[in-house]
Coordinates of C-alpha atoms in Angstrom, one line a residue:
M93 CA 141.7 126.8 182.7
F94 CA 144.7 126.1 184.9
Q95 CA 146.6 124.4 182.0
L96 CA 146.1 127.6 180.1
L97 CA 147.5 129.7 183.1
T98 CA 150.5 127.4 183.2
R99 CA 151.2 128.0 179.6
V100 CA 150.7 131.8 180.0
K101 CA 153.3 131.8 182.8
E102 CA 155.7 129.8 180.6
L103 CA 155.4 132.3 177.7
E104 CA 155.8 135.2 180.1
A105 CA 159.0 133.6 181.5
Q106 CA 160.3 133.5 177.9
G107 CA 159.9 137.3 177.8
K108 CA 156.6 137.4 175.8
K109 CA 154.0 140.0 176.7
I110 CA 150.7 138.2 177.0
T111 CA 147.5 140.4 176.8
R112 CA 145.4 138.6 179.4
F113 CA 141.6 138.4 179.0
E114 CA 141.2 134.9 180.6
I115 CA 140.7 135.7 184.3
G116 CA 137.6 137.3 185.7
D117 CA 139.5 139.7 187.9
S118 CA 139.6 143.5 188.0
A119 CA 142.4 145.8 186.9
L120 CA 141.2 148.1 189.6
G121 CA 143.0 148.0 192.9
V122 CA 141.3 147.2 196.2
P123 CA 139.6 150.4 197.4
P124 CA 141.8 152.4 199.8
H125 CA 139.1 152.7 202.4
V126 CA 138.7 148.9 202.4
I127 CA 142.4 148.5 203.0
E128 CA 142.4 151.0 205.8
A129 CA 139.4 149.3 207.5
T130 CA 141.2 146.0 207.3
K131 CA 144.4 147.4 208.7
K132 CA 142.5 149.0 211.5
A133 CA 140.9 145.6 212.4
L134 CA 144.3 144.0 212.4
D135 CA 145.7 146.8 214.6
E136 CA 142.8 146.2 217.0
Q137 CA 143.6 142.5 217.2
K138 CA 140.4 141.4 215.5
T139 CA 142.2 138.2 214.5
H140 CA 140.6 135.5 216.6
Y141 CA 137.7 133.1 216.1
V142 CA 134.3 134.7 215.4
Q143 CA 130.9 133.3 214.7
S144 CA 130.9 130.8 211.8
Q145 CA 127.8 132.5 210.4
G146 CA 129.6 135.8 210.2
I147 CA 130.1 138.8 212.5
P148 CA 126.8 140.5 213.4
E149 CA 128.0 143.9 212.2
L150 CA 128.5 142.7 208.7
R151 CA 125.3 140.7 208.6
E152 CA 123.4 143.7 209.8
A153 CA 125.0 145.8 207.1
I154 CA 123.9 143.2 204.5
C155 CA 120.3 143.3 205.9
E156 CA 120.3 147.1 205.5
L157 CA 121.7 146.9 201.9
T158 CA 119.2 144.2 201.0
E159 CA 116.3 146.4 202.2
K160 CA 117.6 149.3 200.1
T161 CA 118.1 147.1 197.1
Y162 CA 115.2 144.6 197.1
G163 CA 112.6 146.3 199.3
F164 CA 112.6 143.8 202.1
R165 CA 114.8 143.3 205.2
P166 CA 115.8 139.8 206.0
S167 CA 116.4 138.7 209.5
I168 CA 120.0 138.5 210.6
D169 CA 119.5 134.7 210.9
Q170 CA 118.8 134.5 207.2
V171 CA 122.3 135.8 206.4
M172 CA 125.6 133.9 206.4
I173 CA 129.2 135.1 205.5
M174 CA 131.3 132.7 203.4
P175 CA 133.4 132.7 200.2
A176 CA 131.0 132.7 197.2
N177 CA 132.4 129.4 195.7
G178 CA 132.0 127.8 199.1
I179 CA 128.3 129.0 199.2
I180 CA 127.7 127.2 195.9
D181 CA 129.1 124.0 197.5
A182 CA 127.2 124.4 200.7
V183 CA 123.9 125.1 199.1
V184 CA 124.1 122.0 196.9
R185 CA 125.2 119.8 199.7
C186 CA 122.5 121.1 202.1
V187 CA 119.5 120.7 199.7
A188 CA 120.4 117.7 197.6
N189 CA 121.9 114.2 198.0
A190 CA 123.8 111.9 195.7
K191 CA 121.7 110.7 192.7
E192 CA 119.3 113.6 193.1
E193 CA 119.3 116.4 190.5
V194 CA 120.2 120.0 190.1
I195 CA 119.2 122.0 187.1
L196 CA 121.9 124.4 185.9
P197 CA 122.8 126.8 183.1
D198 CA 125.0 125.6 180.2
P199 CA 127.2 127.5 179.4
G200 CA 127.6 128.4 183.1
F201 CA 130.0 129.0 185.9
P202 CA 132.3 125.9 186.1
T203 CA 132.0 125.6 189.9
Y204 CA 128.3 124.5 189.6
G205 CA 129.3 121.4 187.6
A206 CA 132.4 120.7 189.7
V207 CA 130.4 120.5 192.9
L208 CA 127.9 118.2 191.3
N209 CA 130.6 115.9 190.0
Y210 CA 132.3 115.4 193.4
T211 CA 129.1 115.0 195.3
G212 CA 127.5 112.5 193.0
I213 CA 124.6 114.8 192.3
T214 CA 123.3 114.7 188.8
G215 CA 123.5 118.0 186.8
V216 CA 120.7 118.6 184.3
P217 CA 121.6 121.5 182.0
Y218 CA 119.5 124.1 180.3
K219 CA 120.7 126.2 177.4
Q220 CA 121.2 129.9 176.9
Y221 CA 120.3 130.9 173.4
E222 CA 121.9 133.6 171.2
G223 CA 119.2 135.9 169.9
K224 CA 119.5 138.9 167.5
E225 CA 120.1 141.3 170.3
R226 CA 120.6 139.4 173.5
M227 CA 121.2 136.0 175.1
Y228 CA 118.1 134.5 176.6
I229 CA 116.7 131.4 178.3
D230 CA 113.6 129.5 177.8
P231 CA 111.8 128.9 181.1
K232 CA 109.7 126.2 179.5
E233 CA 112.9 124.2 178.8
I234 CA 113.8 124.5 182.5
E235 CA 110.3 123.2 183.5
S236 CA 110.8 120.3 181.1
R237 CA 113.9 119.3 183.0
I238 CA 112.1 119.0 186.3
S239 CA 111.8 115.4 187.6
P240 CA 110.8 113.8 190.9
R241 CA 114.5 113.8 191.7
T242 CA 115.0 117.6 191.2
R243 CA 116.0 119.5 194.4
L244 CA 117.5 122.8 193.1
V245 CA 117.4 125.1 190.1
I246 CA 120.3 127.5 189.5
L247 CA 119.7 130.9 187.9
N248 CA 122.8 133.1 187.2
S249 CA 121.9 136.7 186.2
P250 CA 124.0 138.5 185.1
N251 CA 125.6 135.4 183.8
N252 CA 129.2 134.2 183.7
P253 CA 130.3 133.6 180.9
T254 CA 127.7 135.1 178.6
G255 CA 126.7 138.4 180.1
F256 CA 123.0 137.4 179.9
V257 CA 120.7 139.4 182.2
A258 CA 117.3 137.9 182.9
T259 CA 114.2 139.9 182.2
E260 CA 111.5 140.4 184.9
N261 CA 109.3 137.9 183.1
E262 CA 112.1 135.3 182.9
V263 CA 112.8 135.6 186.6
R264 CA 109.2 135.4 187.5
D265 CA 108.7 132.3 185.3
V266 CA 111.7 130.5 186.8
Y267 CA 110.5 131.3 190.3
D268 CA 107.0 130.1 189.6
I269 CA 108.5 126.8 188.2
A270 CA 110.5 126.3 191.4
K271 CA 107.4 127.1 193.6
K272 CA 105.1 124.9 191.5
N273 CA 107.5 121.9 191.8
D274 CA 108.5 122.7 195.5
V275 CA 112.3 122.9 194.7
Y276 CA 114.9 125.4 195.9
L277 CA 116.1 128.2 193.7
L278 CA 119.7 129.4 193.9
S279 CA 120.0 132.9 192.4
D280 CA 123.6 133.6 191.8
E281 CA 123.7 137.5 191.8
V282 CA 127.5 137.9 192.0
Y283 CA 127.4 140.4 189.1
S284 CA 124.2 142.3 190.0
K285 CA 126.2 145.5 190.5
T286 CA 127.5 145.3 186.9
I287 CA 124.5 145.8 184.8
Y288 CA 124.8 148.4 182.0
D289 CA 121.6 148.0 180.0
G290 CA 118.3 147.5 181.8
A291 CA 117.8 146.5 185.4
H292 CA 118.5 143.6 187.7
Y293 CA 115.6 141.4 188.8
S294 CA 115.8 138.9 191.6
P295 CA 113.5 136.1 192.6
A296 CA 114.2 137.1 196.2
V297 CA 111.4 139.6 196.1
F298 CA 108.8 136.9 195.7
D299 CA 109.4 135.1 199.0
E300 CA 111.9 137.3 200.8
C301 CA 114.3 134.3 200.8
K302 CA 112.1 132.7 203.5
E303 CA 110.8 129.7 201.6
R304 CA 112.9 128.5 198.6
T305 CA 115.0 131.3 197.2
I306 CA 118.7 131.5 198.2
I307 CA 120.6 134.5 196.8
L308 CA 124.4 134.6 196.5
H309 CA 126.6 137.7 196.5
S310 CA 130.3 138.2 196.4
F311 CA 132.6 141.1 197.1
S312 CA 135.1 140.0 194.5
K313 CA 133.4 141.4 191.4
A314 CA 131.2 144.2 192.8
Y315 CA 134.0 145.7 195.0
A316 CA 137.2 144.5 193.3
M317 CA 138.1 142.4 196.3
S318 CA 138.8 139.0 194.7
G319 CA 141.6 138.1 197.1
W320 CA 139.4 138.7 200.1
R321 CA 137.4 135.6 199.4
L322 CA 134.3 137.2 200.9
G323 CA 130.7 136.6 200.0
Y324 CA 127.3 136.0 201.5
A325 CA 124.1 134.1 201.2
I326 CA 120.6 135.0 202.2
G327 CA 118.1 132.2 202.4
P328 CA 115.6 130.2 204.5
V329 CA 116.7 130.0 208.1
D330 CA 116.8 126.2 208.1
V331 CA 119.0 126.1 205.0
I332 CA 121.3 128.8 206.4
Q333 CA 121.7 126.8 209.7
K334 CA 122.8 123.7 207.8
M335 CA 125.2 125.7 205.7
T336 CA 126.6 127.3 208.8
L337 CA 127.2 124.0 210.4
L338 CA 129.0 122.7 207.3
F339 CA 131.2 125.8 207.1
E340 CA 131.9 125.6 210.8
T341 CA 133.0 122.0 210.5
I342 CA 135.4 122.7 207.6
Y343 CA 136.6 126.3 207.9
S344 CA 135.5 127.6 211.3
C345 CA 135.0 131.2 210.1
V346 CA 135.9 133.9 207.6
P347 CA 138.8 135.9 209.1
P348 CA 137.3 138.8 211.1
F349 CA 139.6 141.4 209.7
V350 CA 138.4 140.4 206.2
Q351 CA 134.8 140.9 207.3
Y352 CA 135.5 144.4 208.7
G353 CA 136.9 145.3 205.2
G354 CA 133.6 144.1 203.8
I355 CA 131.7 146.4 206.1
A356 CA 133.7 149.3 204.8
A357 CA 133.0 148.3 201.2
L358 CA 129.3 148.3 201.8
N359 CA 129.0 151.5 203.9
E360 CA 131.7 153.9 202.7
H361 CA 132.5 155.9 199.6
P362 CA 129.9 154.5 197.1
E363 CA 131.2 157.0 194.5
Y364 CA 134.4 155.0 194.2
F365 CA 132.5 152.0 192.9
E366 CA 130.1 154.0 190.7
H367 CA 133.2 155.3 188.9
Y368 CA 134.5 151.8 188.5
W369 CA 131.2 150.5 187.1
D370 CA 131.2 153.4 184.5
M371 CA 134.7 152.4 183.5
L372 CA 133.6 148.8 183.0
K373 CA 130.8 149.9 180.6
E374 CA 133.4 151.9 178.5
S375 CA 135.7 148.9 178.4
R376 CA 132.8 146.6 177.4
D377 CA 131.8 148.9 174.5
L378 CA 135.4 149.1 173.2
L379 CA 135.9 145.3 173.3
V380 CA 132.6 144.4 171.7
K381 CA 133.2 147.0 169.0
N382 CA 136.6 145.5 168.2
L383 CA 135.4 141.9 168.3
N384 CA 132.8 142.7 165.7
T385 CA 135.5 143.8 163.3
L386 CA 137.3 140.5 163.4
P387 CA 136.7 138.3 160.4
G388 CA 134.5 135.3 161.3
V389 CA 133.8 136.7 164.8
S390 CA 130.6 138.3 166.1
C391 CA 129.6 139.4 169.6
L392 CA 126.4 140.5 171.2
V393 CA 126.6 143.4 173.6
P394 CA 126.5 141.8 177.1
A395 CA 124.0 143.5 179.3
G396 CA 125.9 142.7 182.5
A397 CA 128.8 141.0 184.2
I398 CA 132.4 141.6 183.0
Y399 CA 132.6 139.2 180.1
A400 CA 132.1 139.2 176.3
F401 CA 131.1 135.8 174.9
A402 CA 132.2 136.0 171.3
N403 CA 130.8 133.7 168.6
I404 CA 133.7 132.3 166.5
M405 CA 131.7 129.7 164.5
K406 CA 132.3 131.3 161.2
T407 CA 136.1 130.9 161.6
G408 CA 135.7 127.2 161.3
L409 CA 137.8 126.6 164.4
T410 CA 136.8 124.9 167.6
S411 CA 136.7 127.0 170.8
Q412 CA 139.8 125.2 172.1
R413 CA 141.7 125.6 168.9
F414 CA 140.9 129.3 168.6
A415 CA 142.0 130.0 172.1
T416 CA 145.2 128.0 171.7
L417 CA 146.1 129.9 168.5
M418 CA 145.3 133.2 170.0
L419 CA 147.7 132.5 172.8
E420 CA 150.5 130.9 170.8
Q421 CA 150.4 133.2 167.8
A422 CA 148.9 136.5 169.0
N423 CA 150.1 136.3 172.6
V424 CA 146.5 136.9 173.8
S425 CA 144.9 134.7 176.4
L426 CA 141.2 134.0 176.5
L427 CA 139.0 131.0 177.5
P428 CA 137.3 128.5 175.2
G429 CA 133.6 128.5 175.6
T430 CA 133.7 124.7 176.3
N431 CA 135.3 125.5 179.7
F432 CA 131.7 126.5 180.7
G433 CA 129.9 123.5 179.3
K434 CA 129.3 121.7 176.0
N435 CA 126.9 124.4 174.8
G436 CA 129.9 126.8 174.9
E437 CA 131.4 125.2 171.8
G438 CA 131.7 127.9 169.1
Y439 CA 132.4 130.7 171.6
V440 CA 135.2 132.2 173.6
R441 CA 135.1 134.3 176.7
L442 CA 137.0 137.5 177.3
C443 CA 137.1 139.5 180.5
Y444 CA 136.9 143.3 179.9
A445 CA 137.7 144.4 183.4
R446 CA 140.8 145.8 181.9
T447 CA 142.2 149.2 180.9
L448 CA 141.2 150.6 177.5
E449 CA 144.8 150.4 176.4
T450 CA 145.0 146.7 177.3
I451 CA 141.7 146.0 175.4
Q452 CA 142.8 147.8 172.3
E453 CA 146.2 146.1 172.4
G454 CA 144.8 142.7 172.6
C455 CA 142.2 143.3 169.9
D456 CA 144.9 144.6 167.5
K457 CA 147.0 141.5 168.0
M458 CA 144.1 139.2 167.4
K459 CA 143.0 141.1 164.3
A460 CA 146.5 141.0 162.8
I461 CA 146.7 137.2 162.8
I462 CA 143.1 136.6 161.8
T463 CA 143.3 139.1 158.9
D464 CA 146.5 137.8 157.5
G465 CA 145.2 134.2 157.6
S466 CA 148.1 132.8 159.6
I467 CA 145.8 131.1 162.1
Y468 CA 144.4 128.9 159.3
E469 CA 147.8 127.8 158.1
T470 CA 148.2 125.7 161.3
I471 CA 144.9 123.9 161.2

């Protein structure tokens, strides 16, 4: 992805206007009340070391939110504050060792595979399938991947990059598989606020994160706070203790003023975010509608997250080639599906957390070069 970003910057330096769909970041600014709370914390000199597990005020706010959302209240000792990417790293390191196995989605969030690569832990992928109306998983396939070396299963719903949202039965089946085989289950719920069709189901309700379920949340996507690098995990106390020790050793703590901004995001002005989520649904609908008018391209309506995962197989182009041509000829940046695993071949990912004007502009530029056939002249 970073090679693509370098090329985008080069083209922009040449004066070209690139319509950017590649990065999973929001066009919405950080909420004003979050900025004010952060400023207030700075003015009050809340700038020193705090607990590595996170300040109690934020962890208590998370416990309260969890009770409202999931119907159970975790203990404060089950909660830790940490950047979401760091949580993925910490969970894997704390439940698995080199040469043991983690079962993960493919296509899936690249950090999963990256962590496994540098820790020497073996990744065992399971597919997401494109159905007539939705992406779906096959829990029986996940069960078939279990071995004596398996230590963790990763479920990501809503999913990056596909927008897949697991049904209640799918979630129950995956949890039952983890329980039957006595392995941990990491439920990456970073996009749980951005579900447009249906509901969000979490395996956390089955064991209240006391036995094997670890849930992951981030402020980046739900609250448009990507630069804050703020997330949290809820899990079994023994796992959270190990993760906290690891985080303490490497980072000490999340800056306290950042955490006070997080409290404001959770507790203040919920109407601000409800409006934001409504905007995302409108953006999603516009992007998918346009993608389905492009020759050789089709796209299911993603039920959640902030991405469209478009099928480009009928264009005859590889994912990488399609993405390169869109950037070089249409001045539109998007990501090849292979950035998310080998099963992403034949797809490209576009982030629709953009203005309607930006989405329409990018789609018009793509349609122009696909319709006139110029992308095929360079194959």
